[in-house]
Short mmCIF file of C-alpha atoms and ligand atoms in Angstrom, two decimals:
data_model
loop_
_atom_site.label_atom_id
_atom_site.label_comp_id
_atom_site.label_asym_id
_atom_site.label_seq_id
_atom_site.Cartn_x
_atom_site.Cartn_y
_atom_site.Cartn_z
CA MET A 1 5.71 2.04 25.79
CA PRO A 2 7.47 3.62 29.02
CA THR A 3 6.45 2.31 32.63
CA ASN A 4 5.11 5.42 34.42
CA ILE A 5 6.13 5.91 38.23
CA LEU A 6 4.33 7.93 40.44
CA ILE A 7 6.46 9.11 43.50
CA VAL A 8 4.47 11.01 46.15
CA GLU A 9 6.87 12.47 48.71
CA ASP A 10 6.79 16.09 50.32
CA GLU A 11 10.79 16.04 50.62
CA GLU A 12 11.83 17.37 47.66
CA SER A 13 15.84 16.03 47.61
CA ILE A 14 14.20 12.73 48.01
CA LEU A 15 11.67 13.30 45.07
CA GLU A 16 14.12 14.06 43.18
CA LEU A 17 16.97 11.47 44.39
CA ILE A 18 14.12 8.60 43.69
CA ALA A 19 13.29 10.23 40.26
CA ILE A 20 16.57 10.85 38.72
CA ASN A 21 17.64 6.91 39.75
CA LEU A 22 14.00 5.94 38.02
CA LYS A 23 15.16 7.75 34.93
CA GLN A 24 18.46 6.54 34.88
CA SER A 25 16.91 2.72 34.96
CA GLY A 26 14.54 3.76 31.96
CA PHE A 27 11.79 4.45 33.99
CA ASN A 28 9.30 7.76 33.44
CA PRO A 29 9.03 9.18 36.90
CA ILE A 30 5.83 11.45 37.80
CA ARG A 31 6.39 13.61 40.64
CA ALA A 32 3.56 14.47 43.32
CA ILE A 33 4.41 16.37 46.66
CA SER A 34 0.99 15.79 48.14
CA ALA A 35 -1.14 12.67 48.10
CA GLU A 36 -4.02 15.16 47.07
CA PHE A 37 -2.02 15.90 44.14
CA ALA A 38 -1.20 12.43 43.45
CA GLU A 39 -4.66 11.47 43.48
CA LYS A 40 -5.28 13.80 40.57
CA ILE A 41 -2.86 12.41 38.47
CA VAL A 42 -4.01 8.63 38.89
CA ASN A 43 -7.52 9.79 38.18
CA GLU A 44 -6.03 11.00 34.75
CA ALA A 45 -3.94 7.93 33.75
CA LEU A 46 -3.36 4.97 35.82
CA PRO A 47 0.66 4.77 36.45
CA ASP A 48 2.52 1.38 36.52
CA LEU A 49 3.58 1.72 39.87
CA ILE A 50 3.48 4.30 43.03
CA ILE A 51 6.34 4.92 45.41
CA LEU A 52 4.70 6.48 48.36
CA ASP A 53 5.89 7.99 51.53
CA TRP A 54 4.04 7.53 54.45
CA MET A 55 4.45 10.90 56.27
CA LEU A 56 2.91 13.53 54.06
CA PRO A 57 1.21 17.22 54.57
CA GLY A 58 -2.92 16.25 54.29
CA MET A 59 -3.56 12.91 53.64
CA ASN A 60 -0.82 10.36 54.81
CA GLY A 61 0.49 7.63 52.72
CA ILE A 62 -1.52 5.09 54.70
CA GLU A 63 -4.49 6.97 53.80
CA PHE A 64 -3.93 7.28 50.22
CA ALA A 65 -2.76 3.69 49.97
CA LYS A 66 -6.13 2.54 51.54
CA ARG A 67 -8.23 4.76 49.11
CA LEU A 68 -6.27 3.48 46.18
CA LYS A 69 -6.96 -0.15 47.16
CA THR A 70 -10.09 0.10 47.90
CA ASN A 71 -11.44 1.55 44.71
CA SER A 72 -11.76 -0.85 41.76
CA GLU A 73 -10.02 0.77 39.18
CA THR A 74 -6.81 1.90 41.17
CA LYS A 75 -6.53 -1.21 43.37
CA ILE A 76 -4.46 -3.11 40.72
CA ILE A 77 -1.62 -0.34 41.04
CA PRO A 78 1.40 -2.07 42.74
CA ILE A 79 2.92 0.33 45.94
CA ILE A 80 6.03 0.49 47.79
CA MET A 81 5.75 2.58 50.88
CA LEU A 82 8.42 4.67 51.99
CA THR A 83 8.48 5.51 55.96
CA ALA A 84 11.13 6.63 58.45
CA LYS A 85 9.59 4.61 61.09
CA SER A 86 11.12 1.11 61.36
CA GLU A 87 9.11 -0.90 63.56
CA GLU A 88 7.63 -4.04 62.45
CA ASP A 89 4.00 -2.92 63.55
CA ASN A 90 4.27 -0.20 61.18
CA LYS A 91 5.63 -2.41 58.32
CA LEU A 92 2.55 -4.91 58.90
CA LEU A 93 0.23 -1.68 59.03
CA GLY A 94 1.90 -0.94 55.71
CA LEU A 95 1.24 -4.25 53.90
CA ASN A 96 -1.98 -4.72 55.56
CA VAL A 97 -3.60 -1.45 53.74
CA GLY A 98 -2.00 -3.34 50.39
CA ALA A 99 1.18 -2.02 49.85
CA ASP A 100 3.21 -4.39 47.63
CA ASP A 101 6.56 -3.78 49.49
CA TYR A 102 8.20 -1.45 52.07
CA MET A 103 11.06 0.45 52.45
CA THR A 104 12.73 2.50 55.49
CA LYS A 105 14.47 5.60 55.14
CA PRO A 106 17.35 6.01 54.76
CA PHE A 107 17.44 3.64 51.62
CA SER A 108 19.94 3.05 48.93
CA PRO A 109 18.18 4.00 45.56
CA LYS A 110 19.73 1.28 43.93
CA GLU A 111 18.15 -1.06 46.21
CA LEU A 112 14.76 0.72 45.56
CA ILE A 113 14.95 0.45 41.92
CA ALA A 114 15.71 -3.67 42.76
CA ARG A 115 12.42 -3.74 44.62
CA VAL A 116 10.46 -1.62 41.77
CA LYS A 117 11.55 -3.78 39.20
CA ALA A 118 10.85 -6.96 41.33
CA VAL A 119 7.15 -5.23 42.01
CA LEU A 120 6.42 -4.79 38.52
CA ARG A 121 7.52 -8.49 37.43
CA ARG A 122 5.17 -9.82 40.13
CA LYS A 123 2.38 -7.39 39.71
CA ALA A 124 2.50 -6.04 36.00
CA PRO A 125 4.23 -8.84 34.44
CA GLU A 126 2.96 -7.57 30.69
CA GLN A 127 6.23 -5.33 30.95
CA THR A 128 8.24 -8.38 30.96
CA GLN A 129 8.55 -10.63 28.05
CA GLU A 130 8.23 -14.29 29.59
CA SER A 131 6.09 -16.82 27.91
CA ILE A 132 3.20 -17.93 30.07
CA THR A 133 0.81 -20.83 29.94
CA GLN A 134 -2.52 -21.10 31.23
CA HIS A 135 -4.76 -24.32 30.70
CA ASN A 136 -4.18 -25.29 27.42
CA LEU A 137 -3.29 -22.10 25.89
CA PHE A 138 0.45 -21.11 25.77
CA LEU A 139 2.04 -17.87 24.49
CA ASP A 140 5.43 -16.73 23.58
CA PRO A 141 5.58 -12.85 23.81
CA ASN A 142 9.21 -12.75 21.73
CA LYS A 143 7.76 -15.06 18.67
CA LEU A 144 4.23 -13.62 18.88
CA ILE A 145 3.19 -17.38 18.93
CA LEU A 146 -0.07 -18.61 20.54
CA LYS A 147 -0.74 -22.33 20.75
CA SER A 148 -3.76 -24.40 21.92
CA HIS A 149 -3.27 -27.75 22.96
CA ASN A 150 -0.08 -27.68 21.14
CA GLN A 151 -1.30 -26.24 17.77
CA LYS A 152 -0.71 -22.89 16.61
CA VAL A 153 -3.39 -20.38 16.09
CA LYS A 154 -3.24 -17.28 14.13
CA ILE A 155 -3.53 -13.87 15.87
CA GLY A 156 -3.15 -10.29 15.24
CA PRO A 157 -0.30 -8.26 17.33
CA THR A 158 -2.99 -6.09 19.15
CA GLU A 159 -5.44 -9.14 19.82
CA PHE A 160 -1.84 -11.11 21.07
CA LYS A 161 -1.15 -8.37 23.42
CA LEU A 162 -4.72 -8.51 24.77
CA LEU A 163 -4.71 -12.21 25.37
CA TYR A 164 -1.25 -11.96 27.18
CA PHE A 165 -2.66 -9.39 29.46
CA PHE A 166 -5.61 -11.40 30.05
CA MET A 167 -3.71 -14.89 30.80
CA ARG A 168 -1.38 -12.89 33.06
CA ASN A 169 -4.06 -11.82 35.19
CA PRO A 170 -6.61 -14.44 35.02
CA ASP A 171 -9.94 -14.30 36.80
CA ILE A 172 -9.92 -10.47 37.49
CA ILE A 173 -12.61 -8.20 36.06
CA PHE A 174 -11.08 -5.25 34.17
CA ASN A 175 -13.35 -2.39 32.75
CA ARG A 176 -12.57 -1.03 29.43
CA ASN A 177 -10.36 1.89 30.57
CA GLN A 178 -8.09 -0.31 32.91
CA ILE A 179 -7.84 -2.50 29.81
CA LEU A 180 -7.10 0.49 27.54
CA ASP A 181 -4.69 1.62 30.20
CA LYS A 182 -2.88 -1.45 30.53
CA VAL A 183 -2.85 -2.91 26.82
CA TRP A 184 -2.67 0.35 24.83
CA GLY A 185 -0.73 2.75 27.35
CA ASN A 186 -2.22 6.52 27.47
CA GLN A 187 -3.20 7.10 23.90
CA SER A 188 -6.03 9.39 24.13
CA ILE A 189 -7.02 9.20 20.47
CA ILE A 190 -8.04 5.58 21.41
CA ASP A 191 -11.85 5.49 22.65
CA ASP A 192 -13.27 2.86 24.92
CA ARG A 193 -15.22 1.21 21.92
CA THR A 194 -11.46 0.19 20.55
CA VAL A 195 -11.73 -2.57 23.74
CA ASP A 196 -15.18 -4.13 22.23
CA VAL A 197 -13.45 -4.59 18.69
CA HIS A 198 -10.66 -6.33 19.57
CA ILE A 199 -12.45 -8.24 22.16
CA LYS A 200 -14.54 -9.80 19.52
CA ARG A 201 -11.33 -10.03 17.43
CA LEU A 202 -9.46 -12.08 19.73
CA ARG A 203 -12.85 -14.27 20.29
CA ASP A 204 -13.14 -14.63 16.81
CA CYS A 205 -9.12 -15.86 16.51
CA LEU A 206 -9.73 -18.46 19.59
CA LYS A 207 -13.28 -19.35 18.23
CA ALA A 208 -11.97 -22.51 16.25
CA THR A 209 -10.35 -24.26 19.41
CA GLY A 210 -13.09 -23.26 21.78
CA ASP A 211 -11.48 -20.94 23.72
CA ASP A 212 -12.95 -17.99 22.51
CA LYS A 213 -15.43 -18.75 25.69
CA LYS A 214 -12.15 -17.96 28.25
CA ILE A 215 -12.89 -14.15 27.28
CA GLN A 216 -15.99 -13.28 29.32
CA THR A 217 -17.95 -10.19 29.31
CA VAL A 218 -19.12 -9.53 33.04
CA ARG A 219 -22.29 -7.49 32.43
CA GLY A 220 -21.62 -3.55 33.32
CA LEU A 221 -18.14 -4.25 34.61
CA GLY A 222 -16.12 -5.48 32.01
CA TYR A 223 -14.19 -8.44 30.58
CA ARG A 224 -12.16 -10.96 32.47
CA PHE A 225 -10.16 -14.09 31.57
CA ASN A 226 -11.78 -17.32 33.10
CA GLU A 227 -11.58 -20.90 32.68
CA ASP A 228 -15.22 -22.20 32.89
CA1 LIG B 301 7.52 12.74 54.26
#
């Protein structure tokens, strides 16, 4: 599954520099020269991360970040802000609107890539392959092993991915579209009933150990992973 990174930058030379470096590092860069254009892209499919320039014609980077972070569907997208301003105040303002990291121009592309990887590891750990423990549940994504109270539990590959995603993001409510985006990627052939089908299968897998209750339905909103 390619990791889609949306770059919002009105200076074409910088936009290209970032895009080329992302591509060389195995990411899929998506280019936007304004926040308005970027918003259209985000509405079609959530990117895995946004590199967002502060100074943009029209809606600026701070306003766009605010919009993204106050919308329940888009607030999970990590943002790295770019700016020519270097004062600490601006940094704080950027982080206050919910940016996950911050880089001052001019920056080294190598460092930007390192920051991208660090933010993805932190914010979208389903991109990494680390094992995880939540309460009595243990998942090893490299061996596709699920254990509950140290006992192996049989689980299908899709249910595994779904559970891995939930355990990486405990207590957060996700709607079906977000789950589709994060677990299946942008495959338009899949409709959102698919999510319900696999949630049911996942609960079936977890029933014997009583862990099915951890996959909660939040009426009208979606699903979440929760202990109680
Ligand atoms: Ca700019």
